[in-house]
PDB file of N, CA and C in Angstrom:
ATOM      1  N   THR A   1      -8.080 198.968  86.114  1.00  0.00           N
ATOM      2  CA  THR A   1      -9.122 199.968  85.950  1.00  0.00           C
ATOM      3  C   THR A   1      -9.853 200.157  87.271  1.00  0.00           C
ATOM      4  N   VAL A   2     -10.032 201.410  87.643  1.00  0.00           N
ATOM      5  CA  VAL A   2     -10.801 201.769  88.829  1.00  0.00           C
ATOM      6  C   VAL A   2     -11.906 202.704  88.369  1.00  0.00           C
ATOM      7  N   THR A   3     -13.125 202.403  88.761  1.00  0.00           N
ATOM      8  CA  THR A   3     -14.253 203.237  88.369  1.00  0.00           C
ATOM      9  C   THR A   3     -15.047 203.659  89.596  1.00  0.00           C
ATOM     10  N   THR A   4     -15.325 204.954  89.669  1.00  0.00           N
ATOM     11  CA  THR A   4     -16.219 205.503  90.684  1.00  0.00           C
ATOM     12  C   THR A   4     -17.437 206.035  89.925  1.00  0.00           C
ATOM     13  N   PRO A   5     -18.450 206.515  90.615  1.00  0.00           N
ATOM     14  CA  PRO A   5     -19.586 207.080  89.876  1.00  0.00           C
ATOM     15  C   PRO A   5     -19.201 208.260  88.977  1.00  0.00           C
ATOM     16  N   GLU A   6     -18.113 208.970  89.319  1.00  0.00           N
ATOM     17  CA  GLU A   6     -17.718 210.150  88.545  1.00  0.00           C
ATOM     18  C   GLU A   6     -16.501 209.964  87.650  1.00  0.00           C
ATOM     19  N   ARG A   7     -15.647 208.981  87.932  1.00  0.00           N
ATOM     20  CA  ARG A   7     -14.371 208.853  87.219  1.00  0.00           C
ATOM     21  C   ARG A   7     -14.063 207.405  86.848  1.00  0.00           C
ATOM     22  N   THR A   8     -13.282 207.256  85.775  1.00  0.00           N
ATOM     23  CA  THR A   8     -12.658 205.976  85.443  1.00  0.00           C
ATOM     24  C   THR A   8     -11.163 206.232  85.309  1.00  0.00           C
ATOM     25  N   LEU A   9     -10.374 205.409  85.989  1.00  0.00           N
ATOM     26  CA  LEU A   9      -8.917 205.489  85.937  1.00  0.00           C
ATOM     27  C   LEU A   9      -8.394 204.180  85.374  1.00  0.00           C
ATOM     28  N   ILE A  10      -7.538 204.275  84.359  1.00  0.00           N
ATOM     29  CA  ILE A  10      -6.938 203.091  83.751  1.00  0.00           C
ATOM     30  C   ILE A  10      -5.422 203.213  83.895  1.00  0.00           C
ATOM     31  N   LEU A  11      -4.818 202.212  84.552  1.00  0.00           N
ATOM     32  CA  LEU A  11      -3.367 202.180  84.735  1.00  0.00           C
ATOM     33  C   LEU A  11      -2.790 201.011  83.959  1.00  0.00           C
ATOM     34  N   GLY A  12      -1.837 201.308  83.090  1.00  0.00           N
ATOM     35  CA  GLY A  12      -1.167 200.256  82.340  1.00  0.00           C
ATOM     36  C   GLY A  12       0.253 200.079  82.840  1.00  0.00           C
ATOM     37  N   GLY A  13       1.148 199.812  81.912  1.00  0.00           N
ATOM     38  CA  GLY A  13       2.553 199.624  82.254  1.00  0.00           C
ATOM     39  C   GLY A  13       3.303 200.933  82.269  1.00  0.00           C
ATOM     40  N   PRO A  14       4.619 200.883  82.515  1.00  0.00           N
ATOM     41  CA  PRO A  14       5.409 202.099  82.667  1.00  0.00           C
ATOM     42  C   PRO A  14       5.452 202.992  81.429  1.00  0.00           C
ATOM     43  N   ASP A  15       5.250 202.438  80.262  1.00  0.00           N
ATOM     44  CA  ASP A  15       5.272 203.250  79.045  1.00  0.00           C
ATOM     45  C   ASP A  15       3.892 203.747  78.633  1.00  0.00           C
ATOM     46  N   ASP A  16       2.864 203.320  79.345  1.00  0.00           N
ATOM     47  CA  ASP A  16       1.493 203.693  78.998  1.00  0.00           C
ATOM     48  C   ASP A  16       1.038 204.871  79.851  1.00  0.00           C
ATOM     49  N   GLU A  17       0.636 205.959  79.193  1.00  0.00           N
ATOM     50  CA  GLU A  17       0.107 207.083  79.961  1.00  0.00           C
ATOM     51  C   GLU A  17      -1.172 206.651  80.659  1.00  0.00           C
ATOM     52  N   PRO A  18      -1.288 206.930  81.949  1.00  0.00           N
ATOM     53  CA  PRO A  18      -2.542 206.620  82.631  1.00  0.00           C
ATOM     54  C   PRO A  18      -3.692 207.375  81.965  1.00  0.00           C
ATOM     55  N   GLU A  19      -4.868 206.823  82.088  1.00  0.00           N
ATOM     56  CA  GLU A  19      -6.049 207.452  81.512  1.00  0.00           C
ATOM     57  C   GLU A  19      -7.034 207.750  82.631  1.00  0.00           C
ATOM     58  N   LEU A  20      -7.558 208.971  82.620  1.00  0.00           N
ATOM     59  CA  LEU A  20      -8.559 209.393  83.586  1.00  0.00           C
ATOM     60  C   LEU A  20      -9.696 210.039  82.812  1.00  0.00           C
ATOM     61  N   TYR A  21     -10.897 209.574  83.064  1.00  0.00           N
ATOM     62  CA  TYR A  21     -12.067 210.093  82.363  1.00  0.00           C
ATOM     63  C   TYR A  21     -13.085 210.618  83.359  1.00  0.00           C
ATOM     64  N   ASP A  22     -13.661 211.767  83.038  1.00  0.00           N
ATOM     65  CA  ASP A  22     -14.722 212.376  83.834  1.00  0.00           C
ATOM     66  C   ASP A  22     -16.052 211.861  83.287  1.00  0.00           C
ATOM     67  N   LEU A  23     -16.635 210.913  83.986  1.00  0.00           N
ATOM     68  CA  LEU A  23     -17.843 210.259  83.491  1.00  0.00           C
ATOM     69  C   LEU A  23     -19.066 211.167  83.513  1.00  0.00           C
ATOM     70  N   THR A  24     -19.037 212.232  84.303  1.00  0.00           N
ATOM     71  CA  THR A  24     -20.193 213.130  84.323  1.00  0.00           C
ATOM     72  C   THR A  24     -20.278 213.949  83.045  1.00  0.00           C
ATOM     73  N   SER A  25     -19.138 214.378  82.507  1.00  0.00           N
ATOM     74  CA  SER A  25     -19.148 215.170  81.277  1.00  0.00           C
ATOM     75  C   SER A  25     -18.740 214.372  80.045  1.00  0.00           C
ATOM     76  N   ASP A  26     -18.192 213.184  80.244  1.00  0.00           N
ATOM     77  CA  ASP A  26     -17.677 212.369  79.137  1.00  0.00           C
ATOM     78  C   ASP A  26     -17.966 210.887  79.386  1.00  0.00           C
ATOM     79  N   PRO A  27     -19.246 210.499  79.395  1.00  0.00           N
ATOM     80  CA  PRO A  27     -19.575 209.100  79.690  1.00  0.00           C
ATOM     81  C   PRO A  27     -19.032 208.112  78.661  1.00  0.00           C
ATOM     82  N   GLY A  28     -18.693 208.586  77.467  1.00  0.00           N
ATOM     83  CA  GLY A  28     -18.133 207.722  76.436  1.00  0.00           C
ATOM     84  C   GLY A  28     -16.632 207.520  76.565  1.00  0.00           C
ATOM     85  N   GLU A  29     -16.024 208.157  77.572  1.00  0.00           N
ATOM     86  CA  GLU A  29     -14.587 208.039  77.840  1.00  0.00           C
ATOM     87  C   GLU A  29     -13.742 208.344  76.604  1.00  0.00           C
ATOM     88  N   ARG A  30     -13.949 209.530  76.052  1.00  0.00           N
ATOM     89  CA  ARG A  30     -13.217 209.935  74.848  1.00  0.00           C
ATOM     90  C   ARG A  30     -12.076 210.915  75.135  1.00  0.00           C
ATOM     91  N   GLU A  31     -12.181 211.698  76.223  1.00  0.00           N
ATOM     92  CA  GLU A  31     -11.164 212.708  76.520  1.00  0.00           C
ATOM     93  C   GLU A  31     -10.407 212.352  77.796  1.00  0.00           C
ATOM     94  N   ASN A  32      -9.146 211.980  77.634  1.00  0.00           N
ATOM     95  CA  ASN A  32      -8.288 211.645  78.765  1.00  0.00           C
ATOM     96  C   ASN A  32      -7.903 212.943  79.482  1.00  0.00           C
ATOM     97  N   VAL A  33      -8.323 213.072  80.746  1.00  0.00           N
ATOM     98  CA  VAL A  33      -8.051 214.294  81.505  1.00  0.00           C
ATOM     99  C   VAL A  33      -6.933 214.091  82.534  1.00  0.00           C
ATOM    100  N   TRP A  34      -6.115 213.060  82.361  1.00  0.00           N
ATOM    101  CA  TRP A  34      -5.027 212.771  83.296  1.00  0.00           C
ATOM    102  C   TRP A  34      -4.133 213.992  83.508  1.00  0.00           C
ATOM    103  N   ARG A  35      -3.833 214.727  82.464  1.00  0.00           N
ATOM    104  CA  ARG A  35      -2.874 215.839  82.558  1.00  0.00           C
ATOM    105  C   ARG A  35      -3.502 217.159  82.998  1.00  0.00           C
ATOM    106  N   THR A  36      -4.774 217.172  83.314  1.00  0.00           N
ATOM    107  CA  THR A  36      -5.382 218.425  83.749  1.00  0.00           C
ATOM    108  C   THR A  36      -4.842 218.813  85.118  1.00  0.00           C
ATOM    109  N   PRO A  37      -4.749 220.109  85.386  1.00  0.00           N
ATOM    110  CA  PRO A  37      -4.208 220.565  86.669  1.00  0.00           C
ATOM    111  C   PRO A  37      -5.008 220.022  87.856  1.00  0.00           C
ATOM    112  N   GLY A  38      -4.318 219.860  88.960  1.00  0.00           N
ATOM    113  CA  GLY A  38      -4.979 219.425  90.179  1.00  0.00           C
ATOM    114  C   GLY A  38      -4.504 218.087  90.685  1.00  0.00           C
ATOM    115  N   GLY A  39      -3.939 217.258  89.816  1.00  0.00           N
ATOM    116  CA  GLY A  39      -3.378 215.990  90.248  1.00  0.00           C
ATOM    117  C   GLY A  39      -4.377 214.954  90.718  1.00  0.00           C
ATOM    118  N   GLU A  40      -5.637 215.113  90.326  1.00  0.00           N
ATOM    119  CA  GLU A  40      -6.651 214.152  90.764  1.00  0.00           C
ATOM    120  C   GLU A  40      -6.328 212.737  90.299  1.00  0.00           C
ATOM    121  N   GLY A  41      -5.830 212.608  89.084  1.00  0.00           N
ATOM    122  CA  GLY A  41      -5.498 211.287  88.563  1.00  0.00           C
ATOM    123  C   GLY A  41      -4.441 210.593  89.395  1.00  0.00           C
ATOM    124  N   ALA A  42      -3.392 211.325  89.747  1.00  0.00           N
ATOM    125  CA  ALA A  42      -2.321 210.740  90.560  1.00  0.00           C
ATOM    126  C   ALA A  42      -2.841 210.333  91.934  1.00  0.00           C
ATOM    127  N   LEU A  43      -3.717 211.142  92.516  1.00  0.00           N
ATOM    128  CA  LEU A  43      -4.290 210.805  93.818  1.00  0.00           C
ATOM    129  C   LEU A  43      -5.116 209.523  93.730  1.00  0.00           C
ATOM    130  N   LEU A  44      -5.968 209.420  92.716  1.00  0.00           N
ATOM    131  CA  LEU A  44      -6.759 208.197  92.537  1.00  0.00           C
ATOM    132  C   LEU A  44      -5.859 206.991  92.294  1.00  0.00           C
ATOM    133  N   ALA A  45      -4.794 207.193  91.518  1.00  0.00           N
ATOM    134  CA  ALA A  45      -3.866 206.094  91.243  1.00  0.00           C
ATOM    135  C   ALA A  45      -3.190 205.624  92.525  1.00  0.00           C
ATOM    136  N   GLU A  46      -2.761 206.559  93.365  1.00  0.00           N
ATOM    137  CA  GLU A  46      -2.132 206.191  94.636  1.00  0.00           C
ATOM    138  C   GLU A  46      -3.111 205.421  95.520  1.00  0.00           C
ATOM    139  N   GLN A  47      -4.363 205.852  95.548  1.00  0.00           N
ATOM    140  CA  GLN A  47      -5.375 205.152  96.335  1.00  0.00           C
ATOM    141  C   GLN A  47      -5.602 203.742  95.797  1.00  0.00           C
ATOM    142  N   ALA A  48      -5.618 203.607  94.476  1.00  0.00           N
ATOM    143  CA  ALA A  48      -5.803 202.285  93.868  1.00  0.00           C
ATOM    144  C   ALA A  48      -4.627 201.370  94.200  1.00  0.00           C
ATOM    145  N   LEU A  49      -3.411 201.902  94.119  1.00  0.00           N
ATOM    146  CA  LEU A  49      -2.233 201.097  94.440  1.00  0.00           C
ATOM    147  C   LEU A  49      -2.227 200.692  95.912  1.00  0.00           C
ATOM    148  N   THR A  50      -2.635 201.590  96.778  1.00  0.00           N
ATOM    149  CA  THR A  50      -2.722 201.267  98.207  1.00  0.00           C
ATOM    150  C   THR A  50      -3.728 200.148  98.442  1.00  0.00           C
ATOM    151  N   LEU A  51      -4.855 200.220  97.759  1.00  0.00           N
ATOM    152  CA  LEU A  51      -5.862 199.159  97.868  1.00  0.00           C
ATOM    153  C   LEU A  51      -5.287 197.824  97.398  1.00  0.00           C
ATOM    154  N   LEU A  52      -4.607 197.833  96.255  1.00  0.00           N
ATOM    155  CA  LEU A  52      -4.021 196.595  95.728  1.00  0.00           C
ATOM    156  C   LEU A  52      -2.960 196.035  96.668  1.00  0.00           C
ATOM    157  N   GLU A  53      -2.166 196.906  97.261  1.00  0.00           N
ATOM    158  CA  GLU A  53      -1.173 196.450  98.243  1.00  0.00           C
ATOM    159  C   GLU A  53      -1.866 195.816  99.445  1.00  0.00           C
ATOM    160  N   GLY A  54      -2.984 196.402  99.859  1.00  0.00           N
ATOM    161  CA  GLY A  54      -3.716 195.916 101.021  1.00  0.00           C
ATOM    162  C   GLY A  54      -4.315 194.536 100.851  1.00  0.00           C
ATOM    163  N   VAL A  55      -4.539 194.146  99.607  1.00  0.00           N
ATOM    164  CA  VAL A  55      -5.083 192.803  99.352  1.00  0.00           C
ATOM    165  C   VAL A  55      -3.990 191.863  98.846  1.00  0.00           C
ATOM    166  N   ASN A  56      -2.729 192.253  99.118  1.00  0.00           N
ATOM    167  CA  ASN A  56      -1.560 191.420  98.805  1.00  0.00           C
ATOM    168  C   ASN A  56      -1.412 191.081  97.325  1.00  0.00           C
ATOM    169  N   THR A  57      -1.651 192.072  96.475  1.00  0.00           N
ATOM    170  CA  THR A  57      -1.408 191.887  95.047  1.00  0.00           C
ATOM    171  C   THR A  57       0.089 191.669  94.846  1.00  0.00           C
ATOM    172  N   PRO A  58       0.478 190.677  94.047  1.00  0.00           N
ATOM    173  CA  PRO A  58       1.905 190.418  93.832  1.00  0.00           C
ATOM    174  C   PRO A  58       2.638 191.638  93.265  1.00  0.00           C
ATOM    175  N   GLU A  59       3.864 191.811  93.712  1.00  0.00           N
ATOM    176  CA  GLU A  59       4.684 192.948  93.297  1.00  0.00           C
ATOM    177  C   GLU A  59       4.859 193.001  91.781  1.00  0.00           C
ATOM    178  N   GLU A  60       4.861 191.862  91.129  1.00  0.00           N
ATOM    179  CA  GLU A  60       5.029 191.857  89.669  1.00  0.00           C
ATOM    180  C   GLU A  60       3.911 192.617  88.965  1.00  0.00           C
ATOM    181  N   TYR A  61       2.752 192.746  89.603  1.00  0.00           N
ATOM    182  CA  TYR A  61       1.639 193.509  89.032  1.00  0.00           C
ATOM    183  C   TYR A  61       1.644 194.960  89.498  1.00  0.00           C
ATOM    184  N   LEU A  62       2.147 195.194  90.693  1.00  0.00           N
ATOM    185  CA  LEU A  62       2.172 196.548  91.243  1.00  0.00           C
ATOM    186  C   LEU A  62       3.288 197.401  90.642  1.00  0.00           C
ATOM    187  N   ALA A  63       4.467 196.838  90.494  1.00  0.00           N
ATOM    188  CA  ALA A  63       5.638 197.611  90.064  1.00  0.00           C
ATOM    189  C   ALA A  63       5.422 198.369  88.756  1.00  0.00           C
ATOM    190  N   PRO A  64       4.895 197.739  87.700  1.00  0.00           N
ATOM    191  CA  PRO A  64       4.723 198.491  86.454  1.00  0.00           C
ATOM    192  C   PRO A  64       3.738 199.651  86.591  1.00  0.00           C
ATOM    193  N   ARG A  65       2.736 199.477  87.434  1.00  0.00           N
ATOM    194  CA  ARG A  65       1.752 200.537  87.617  1.00  0.00           C
ATOM    195  C   ARG A  65       2.341 201.693  88.430  1.00  0.00           C
ATOM    196  N   ARG A  66       3.146 201.368  89.436  1.00  0.00           N
ATOM    197  CA  ARG A  66       3.843 202.420  90.192  1.00  0.00           C
ATOM    198  C   ARG A  66       4.759 203.217  89.262  1.00  0.00           C
ATOM    199  N   GLU A  67       5.505 202.499  88.424  1.00  0.00           N
ATOM    200  CA  GLU A  67       6.409 203.167  87.478  1.00  0.00           C
ATOM    201  C   GLU A  67       5.633 204.091  86.554  1.00  0.00           C
ATOM    202  N   SER A  68       4.493 203.633  86.083  1.00  0.00           N
ATOM    203  CA  SER A  68       3.671 204.443  85.191  1.00  0.00           C
ATOM    204  C   SER A  68       3.214 205.721  85.877  1.00  0.00           C
ATOM    205  N   VAL A  69       2.682 205.584  87.082  1.00  0.00           N
ATOM    206  CA  VAL A  69       2.199 206.760  87.814  1.00  0.00           C
ATOM    207  C   VAL A  69       3.347 207.727  88.076  1.00  0.00           C
ATOM    208  N   ASP A  70       4.483 207.223  88.535  1.00  0.00           N
ATOM    209  CA  ASP A  70       5.633 208.085  88.822  1.00  0.00           C
ATOM    210  C   ASP A  70       6.117 208.796  87.564  1.00  0.00           C
ATOM    211  N   ARG A  71       6.228 208.061  86.490  1.00  0.00           N
ATOM    212  CA  ARG A  71       6.730 208.640  85.239  1.00  0.00           C
ATOM    213  C   ARG A  71       5.798 209.724  84.717  1.00  0.00           C
ATOM    214  N   TRP A  72       4.517 209.429  84.670  1.00  0.00           N
ATOM    215  CA  TRP A  72       3.573 210.372  84.074  1.00  0.00           C
ATOM    216  C   TRP A  72       3.250 211.529  85.001  1.00  0.00           C
ATOM    217  N   ARG A  73       3.472 211.356  86.298  1.00  0.00           N
ATOM    218  CA  ARG A  73       3.314 212.483  87.224  1.00  0.00           C
ATOM    219  C   ARG A  73       4.390 213.522  86.913  1.00  0.00           C
ATOM    220  N   VAL A  74       5.627 213.069  86.694  1.00  0.00           N
ATOM    221  CA  VAL A  74       6.733 213.970  86.365  1.00  0.00           C
ATOM    222  C   VAL A  74       6.494 214.629  85.013  1.00  0.00           C
ATOM    223  N   ILE A  75       6.078 213.865  84.021  1.00  0.00           N
ATOM    224  CA  ILE A  75       5.813 214.420  82.689  1.00  0.00           C
ATOM    225  C   ILE A  75       4.693 215.447  82.766  1.00  0.00           C
ATOM    226  N   GLY A  76       3.660 215.150  83.539  1.00  0.00           N
ATOM    227  CA  GLY A  76       2.541 216.076  83.678  1.00  0.00           C
ATOM    228  C   GLY A  76       2.954 217.406  84.284  1.00  0.00           C
ATOM    229  N   LYS A  77       3.887 217.373  85.229  1.00  0.00           N
ATOM    230  CA  LYS A  77       4.359 218.605  85.861  1.00  0.00           C
ATOM    231  C   LYS A  77       5.183 219.448  84.901  1.00  0.00           C
ATOM    232  N   SER A  78       5.857 218.794  83.957  1.00  0.00           N
ATOM    233  CA  SER A  78       6.704 219.543  83.030  1.00  0.00           C
ATOM    234  C   SER A  78       5.959 219.957  81.769  1.00  0.00           C
ATOM    235  N   ALA A  79       4.738 219.445  81.582  1.00  0.00           N
ATOM    236  CA  ALA A  79       3.975 219.769  80.361  1.00  0.00           C
ATOM    237  C   ALA A  79       3.355 221.146  80.451  1.00  0.00           C
TER     238      ALA A  79
END
């Protein structure tokens, strides 16, 4: 989970759709906006993965999250 003042991003495993919440309009985190146009979720996910790589997070934790982002980015484009 990555949280900024405006957004919360939750990354699970490869079969779990990432979750992105707009905390300014949805502080209760009820509406997942991952699939909204603009790709903001994928950008935040890439930044989070880069941060985790930078602190030497083991690959066993990174790989499932990379798979999830890659998979759902493709699904989002075709939806």
